[in-house]
Amino acid sequence: MTFDYDLFVIGAGPGGLAAAKKAASFGVRVAVAEREAIGGTCVNRGCVPKKLIVQAADFALQNRMAYSYGWSDCQTVFDWTKFIKSVHKHIDRIHQSYYEQLQKAGIEFIRNQATLVDTHTIEIAGRTVTSDKIVIAVGSQPIQPKISGIEYAITSREMFHLPYLPKRLAILGGGYIGVEFASMMNAFGCAVTIIEQEEMILSGFDHDIRVAVQEGLTKRGIRFIGNSSVKQIKYSEENLLLLLNADRSTTIATDTILTATGRAPNTKNLGLEKVGVELGEKGAIKVDEYNRTNQDNIFAIGDCTDRLQLTPVARAEGVAVVNTVFSQAQQKLNYDCVPSAVFARPEAASVGLSEAKAREQFGESVKCYRKYFQPLLSQLTKAGEQATIKLVVEGESERVLGIHMVGEHAADIIQSLAVAMGKGLTKQDLDKTIGIHPTTGEEFYLLEEVKSVNSNQ
């Protein structure tokens, strides 16, 4: 059978674009369909604009520290409207760059909703096209909790389009998205409250990381309400009211409410059920180790598989799928050494197993090395910012199972160490390494063993 395309990609986020460009490099016929803006969540309402806001907020934090470093105290004014316009102009430039890359590679870009008709046929813009292979890369979307009055709240999508900075911000959810926005808005002068169902923020991260980030944000004035959930949101002319389910009834008044209670695969209205693609929890597409669905010619990558919701993972999966399909060698990814970061202030990053997960797998042989210290940057200030670094190792070999950090440059340091960890890094390797002084990263080469008091966390 002759097809219109060799590969049809549904979704032009990081994973879909990586798959399309890699396939085009093999000289095959490729098309990409996207119903929203090119670049997906990462470029338009995630990683890129979020990191730009983090960097804008850093200027506020640095300004507060400057006096301790000999700079005269001076008044500065932040213009949110001006800043956010610059952010969107930057995103427009990224869009244009993507369009040019696709055009240069000979990839057809179709701006419209794509729906599967059968395993080789796609309906789009009132017409049908066929493709030998199909990659689904439609990402995920924010979950809105089922709460009375939830229509008065916004999600992370709308945070990048706020017309002005709120004076008070309540955040539902203490995952990395809620924590990052809490940190940013606090630096801009907003009064921030995080409401979390668990006792502490950042579920899934190592216990010491959770403690360090929460303590650091508390010192900056962010309010945490743990073991709580919102049962109702009420609107009034002066503010929004949140009624909490807690040990005792609590009401919070705020200007803006952000729901950051997780994300779900964006797999509705694609025709997946019609063509027999198997779905799992929350509508995630089930795939094997090569990202192939139960339909041999249909693959899925990125957030819509609900495996690891990280941009670099989606890109790597896109390239791996294309290599598997269009080259001689099949390729599958190793997810054991994928680093992740929380771009709050203080910043956190991790790679590998938490202490709790390591003990589940390796039992009492697990040892931990941990250090708390004050980085040089904060030693002249009154803030007393603390850093935390931690190694989780296995048995006599002391093979590193997990590396965790809270402090300046945590993301850059951890992702560099992830390379070594993937090659079988041991504690002895770190002990033999000479670091650069004075830096935060050198502390990883000076760690001593500690007995954990939180091994069950």
Coordinates of N, CA, C and O in Angstrom, one line a residue, residues 307-406:
R307 N 4.7 8.7 31.7 CA 5.9 8.0 32.2 C 6.8 8.9 33.0 O 6.8 8.8 34.2
L308 N 7.5 9.8 32.4 CA 8.2 10.9 33.0 C 7.9 12.2 32.3 O 8.2 12.3 31.1
Q309 N 7.2 13.1 33.0 CA 6.7 14.3 32.3 C 7.8 15.4 32.4 O 7.8 16.4 33.1
L310 N 8.8 15.2 31.5 CA 10.0 16.0 31.4 C 10.3 16.3 29.9 O 10.3 15.3 29.1
T311 N 10.6 17.5 29.6 CA 10.9 17.8 28.2 C 12.1 17.0 27.6 O 11.9 16.5 26.5
P312 N 13.2 16.9 28.3 CA 14.3 16.1 27.7 C 13.9 14.7 27.4 O 14.4 14.0 26.5
V313 N 13.1 14.1 28.3 CA 12.6 12.7 28.1 C 11.8 12.6 26.8 O 12.0 11.7 26.0
A314 N 10.9 13.6 26.6 CA 10.0 13.5 25.4 C 10.9 13.6 24.2 O 10.7 12.9 23.2
R315 N 11.9 14.5 24.2 CA 12.8 14.6 23.0 C 13.6 13.3 22.8 O 13.7 12.9 21.6
A316 N 14.1 12.8 23.8 CA 14.9 11.5 23.7 C 14.0 10.4 23.2 O 14.4 9.6 22.4
E317 N 12.8 10.3 23.7 CA 11.8 9.3 23.2 C 11.5 9.4 21.7 O 11.4 8.5 21.0
G318 N 11.3 10.7 21.3 CA 11.0 10.9 19.9 C 12.2 10.5 19.0 O 11.9 9.8 18.0
V319 N 13.4 10.8 19.4 CA 14.6 10.3 18.6 C 14.7 8.8 18.6 O 14.9 8.2 17.6
A320 N 14.5 8.2 19.8 CA 14.6 6.8 19.9 C 13.6 6.0 19.1 O 13.9 5.0 18.4
V321 N 12.3 6.5 19.0 CA 11.3 5.9 18.2 C 11.7 5.9 16.7 O 11.6 4.9 16.0
V322 N 12.1 7.1 16.3 CA 12.5 7.2 14.9 C 13.7 6.3 14.5 O 13.7 5.7 13.5
N323 N 14.7 6.2 15.4 CA 15.8 5.3 15.2 C 15.3 3.9 15.1 O 15.8 3.1 14.3
T324 N 14.4 3.5 16.0 CA 13.9 2.2 16.0 C 13.1 1.8 14.7 O 13.3 0.7 14.1
V325 N 12.4 2.8 14.2 CA 11.5 2.6 13.0 C 12.3 2.7 11.7 O 12.2 1.9 10.8
F326 N 13.2 3.7 11.6 CA 13.8 4.0 10.3 C 15.3 3.6 10.2 O 15.9 3.9 9.1
S327 N 15.9 3.1 11.2 CA 17.3 2.7 11.2 C 17.4 1.2 11.4 O 16.4 0.5 11.7
Q328 N 18.5 0.6 11.4 CA 18.7 -0.8 11.5 C 18.6 -1.3 13.0 O 18.3 -2.4 13.3
A329 N 18.9 -0.4 13.9 CA 19.1 -0.7 15.3 C 17.9 -0.2 16.1 O 17.5 1.0 16.0
Q330 N 17.2 -1.1 16.9 CA 16.2 -0.6 17.8 C 16.8 0.1 19.0 O 17.9 -0.3 19.5
Q331 N 16.1 1.1 19.5 CA 16.7 1.9 20.6 C 15.6 2.1 21.7 O 14.5 2.5 21.4
K332 N 16.0 1.8 22.9 CA 15.1 2.1 24.0 C 15.9 2.9 25.1 O 17.2 2.9 25.1
L333 N 15.2 3.6 25.9 CA 15.8 4.5 26.8 C 16.0 3.9 28.2 O 15.2 3.0 28.6
N334 N 17.0 4.4 28.9 CA 17.2 4.0 30.3 C 16.7 5.2 31.2 O 17.3 6.3 31.1
Y335 N 15.7 5.0 32.0 CA 15.1 6.0 32.8 C 15.7 6.1 34.2 O 15.2 6.9 35.0
D336 N 16.7 5.3 34.5 CA 17.2 5.3 35.8 C 18.0 6.5 36.3 O 18.1 6.8 37.4
C337 N 18.6 7.2 35.3 CA 19.5 8.3 35.6 C 19.0 9.6 35.0 O 19.8 10.4 34.5
V338 N 17.7 9.8 35.0 CA 17.1 11.1 34.5 C 17.0 12.1 35.6 O 16.3 11.9 36.6
P339 N 17.8 13.2 35.5 CA 17.7 14.2 36.5 C 16.5 15.1 36.4 O 15.9 15.2 35.4
S340 N 16.1 15.7 37.5 CA 14.9 16.6 37.5 C 15.3 17.7 38.5 O 16.1 17.6 39.4
A341 N 14.6 18.9 38.3 CA 14.9 20.0 39.2 C 13.6 20.8 39.5 O 12.6 20.7 38.8
V342 N 13.7 21.5 40.6 CA 12.6 22.4 41.1 C 13.2 23.8 41.1 O 14.1 24.1 41.9
F343 N 12.8 24.6 40.1 CA 13.4 26.0 40.0 C 12.8 27.0 41.0 O 12.3 28.0 40.6
A344 N 12.8 26.6 42.2 CA 12.4 27.5 43.3 C 13.6 28.1 43.8 O 14.7 27.8 43.4
R345 N 13.4 29.0 44.8 CA 14.6 29.6 45.5 C 14.3 29.3 47.0 O 13.4 30.0 47.6
P346 N 15.0 28.3 47.6 CA 16.1 27.6 47.1 C 15.8 26.6 46.0 O 14.7 26.0 46.0
E347 N 16.8 26.4 45.1 CA 16.6 25.5 44.0 C 16.9 24.1 44.5 O 17.8 23.8 45.3
A348 N 16.2 23.1 43.9 CA 16.4 21.7 44.3 C 16.6 20.9 43.0 O 16.1 21.2 41.9
A349 N 17.4 19.8 43.1 CA 17.6 18.9 42.0 C 17.9 17.5 42.5 O 18.5 17.4 43.6
S350 N 17.5 16.5 41.7 CA 17.8 15.1 42.1 C 18.0 14.2 40.9 O 17.5 14.5 39.8
V351 N 18.7 13.1 41.1 CA 18.8 12.1 40.1 C 18.9 10.8 40.8 O 19.6 10.7 41.9
G352 N 18.3 9.8 40.3 CA 18.3 8.4 40.9 C 17.3 8.3 42.0 O 16.3 9.0 42.0
L353 N 17.6 7.4 42.9 CA 16.6 7.0 44.0 C 16.7 7.9 45.2 O 17.7 8.3 45.6
S354 N 15.5 8.1 45.8 CA 15.5 8.8 47.1 C 15.9 7.7 48.1 O 16.0 6.5 47.8
E355 N 16.2 8.2 49.3 CA 16.6 7.2 50.4 C 15.5 6.2 50.6 O 15.8 5.0 50.7
A356 N 14.3 6.6 50.7 CA 13.2 5.7 50.9 C 13.1 4.6 49.8 O 12.9 3.4 50.1
K357 N 13.1 5.1 48.6 CA 13.0 4.1 47.5 C 14.2 3.2 47.4 O 14.1 2.0 47.1
A358 N 15.4 3.7 47.8 CA 16.6 2.8 47.8 C 16.5 1.8 48.8 O 16.9 0.6 48.6
R359 N 15.9 2.1 50.0 CA 15.8 1.1 51.1 C 14.7 0.1 50.7 O 14.8 -1.1 51.1
E360 N 13.7 0.5 50.0 CA 12.7 -0.5 49.5 C 13.4 -1.6 48.6 O 13.0 -2.7 48.7
Q361 N 14.4 -1.1 47.8 CA 15.0 -2.0 46.8 C 16.2 -2.8 47.4 O 16.4 -4.0 47.1
F362 N 17.0 -2.1 48.3 CA 18.3 -2.7 48.7 C 18.4 -2.9 50.2 O 19.4 -3.4 50.7
G363 N 17.3 -2.5 50.9 CA 17.3 -2.8 52.4 C 18.3 -2.1 53.2 O 18.7 -1.0 52.9
E364 N 18.8 -2.8 54.2 CA 19.7 -2.2 55.2 C 21.1 -1.9 54.7 O 21.9 -1.3 55.4
S365 N 21.4 -2.4 53.5 CA 22.7 -2.1 52.9 C 22.9 -0.7 52.5 O 24.0 -0.2 52.3
V366 N 21.8 0.0 52.4 CA 21.9 1.4 51.9 C 22.5 2.3 53.0 O 22.2 2.2 54.2
K367 N 23.4 3.2 52.5 CA 24.1 4.2 53.4 C 23.8 5.6 52.8 O 23.7 5.7 51.6
C368 N 23.9 6.6 53.6 CA 23.7 7.9 53.2 C 24.8 8.8 53.6 O 25.3 8.7 54.8
Y369 N 25.2 9.8 52.8 CA 26.1 10.8 53.1 C 25.4 12.1 52.9 O 24.8 12.4 51.9
R370 N 25.4 13.0 53.9 CA 24.6 14.2 53.9 C 25.4 15.3 54.5 O 26.1 15.1 55.5
K371 N 25.2 16.6 54.0 CA 25.8 17.7 54.6 C 24.9 18.9 54.5 O 24.3 19.2 53.4
Y372 N 24.8 19.7 55.6 CA 24.1 21.0 55.6 C 25.2 22.1 55.7 O 26.0 21.9 56.6
F373 N 25.1 23.1 55.0 CA 26.1 24.2 55.1 C 25.6 25.5 54.5 O 24.6 25.5 53.8
Q374 N 26.3 26.5 54.9 CA 25.9 27.8 54.3 C 26.8 28.2 53.2 O 28.0 28.4 53.4
P375 N 26.3 28.4 52.0 CA 27.1 28.7 50.8 C 27.8 30.1 51.0 O 27.3 31.0 51.7
L376 N 28.9 30.3 50.4 CA 29.6 31.5 50.5 C 28.8 32.7 50.1 O 28.9 33.8 50.8
L377 N 27.9 32.6 49.1 CA 27.1 33.7 48.6 C 26.3 34.3 49.8 O 26.1 35.5 49.8
S378 N 25.8 33.5 50.7 CA 24.8 34.0 51.7 C 25.5 34.3 53.0 O 24.9 34.8 54.0
Q379 N 26.9 34.1 53.1 CA 27.5 34.3 54.4 C 27.7 35.8 54.7 O 28.0 36.1 55.9
L380 N 27.5 36.7 53.8 CA 27.6 38.1 54.1 C 26.2 38.7 54.4 O 26.1 39.9 54.7
T381 N 25.2 37.9 54.2 CA 23.8 38.4 54.3 C 23.2 37.9 55.6 O 23.6 37.0 56.3
K382 N 22.1 38.5 56.0 CA 21.3 38.2 57.2 C 20.4 37.0 56.9 O 19.9 36.4 57.9
A383 N 20.2 36.6 55.7 CA 19.2 35.6 55.3 C 19.6 34.2 55.9 O 18.8 33.4 56.2
G384 N 20.9 33.9 55.9 CA 21.4 32.7 56.4 C 20.9 31.5 55.6 O 20.6 30.4 56.1
E385 N 20.9 31.7 54.2 CA 20.5 30.6 53.3 C 21.3 29.3 53.5 O 22.6 29.4 53.5
Q386 N 20.7 28.2 53.7 CA 21.4 26.9 53.8 C 21.3 26.1 52.6 O 20.3 26.1 51.8
A387 N 22.3 25.3 52.4 CA 22.3 24.3 51.3 C 22.3 22.9 51.9 O 22.8 22.7 53.0
T388 N 21.8 21.9 51.1 CA 21.8 20.5 51.5 C 22.3 19.7 50.4 O 21.8 19.9 49.2
I389 N 23.2 18.8 50.6 CA 23.6 17.8 49.6 C 23.5 16.4 50.2 O 23.8 16.2 51.4
K390 N 23.2 15.4 49.4 CA 23.0 14.1 49.9 C 23.3 13.0 48.9 O 23.0 13.2 47.7
L391 N 24.0 12.0 49.3 CA 24.3 10.8 48.4 C 23.6 9.6 49.1 O 23.7 9.4 50.3
V392 N 23.0 8.8 48.2 CA 22.5 7.5 48.7 C 23.3 6.5 47.9 O 23.3 6.5 46.7
V393 N 23.9 5.5 48.7 CA 24.8 4.6 48.1 C 24.4 3.1 48.5 O 23.7 3.0 49.6
E394 N 24.9 2.2 47.8 CA 24.5 0.8 48.1 C 25.7 0.0 48.6 O 26.8 0.0 48.0
G395 N 25.6 -0.6 49.8 CA 26.5 -1.7 50.3 C 28.0 -1.3 50.3 O 28.4 -0.2 50.3
E396 N 28.8 -2.4 50.3 CA 30.2 -2.2 50.3 C 30.8 -1.5 49.1 O 31.8 -0.8 49.2
S397 N 30.2 -1.8 48.0 CA 30.7 -1.1 46.7 C 30.5 0.4 46.8 O 31.2 1.1 46.1
E398 N 29.5 0.8 47.6 CA 29.1 2.2 47.6 C 28.8 2.8 46.3 O 29.2 4.0 46.0
R399 N 28.2 2.0 45.4 CA 27.7 2.5 44.2 C 26.6 3.5 44.4 O 25.7 3.3 45.2
V400 N 26.7 4.7 43.8 CA 25.8 5.8 44.0 C 24.4 5.4 43.4 O 24.3 5.2 42.2
L401 N 23.4 5.5 44.2 CA 22.0 5.2 43.8 C 21.2 6.4 43.6 O 20.3 6.5 42.8
G402 N 21.5 7.5 44.3 CA 20.8 8.7 44.2 C 21.6 9.9 44.7 O 22.5 9.8 45.6
I403 N 21.5 11.1 44.0 CA 22.2 12.3 44.3 C 21.1 13.4 44.5 O 20.3 13.6 43.5
H404 N 21.2 14.1 45.6 CA 20.1 15.1 45.8 C 20.8 16.4 46.4 O 21.7 16.4 47.1
M405 N 20.2 17.5 46.0 CA 20.8 18.8 46.4 C 19.7 19.9 46.5 O 18.8 20.0 45.7
V406 N 19.9 20.8 47.5 CA 19.1 22.0 47.5 C 20.1 23.1 47.7 O 20.9 23.1 48.7

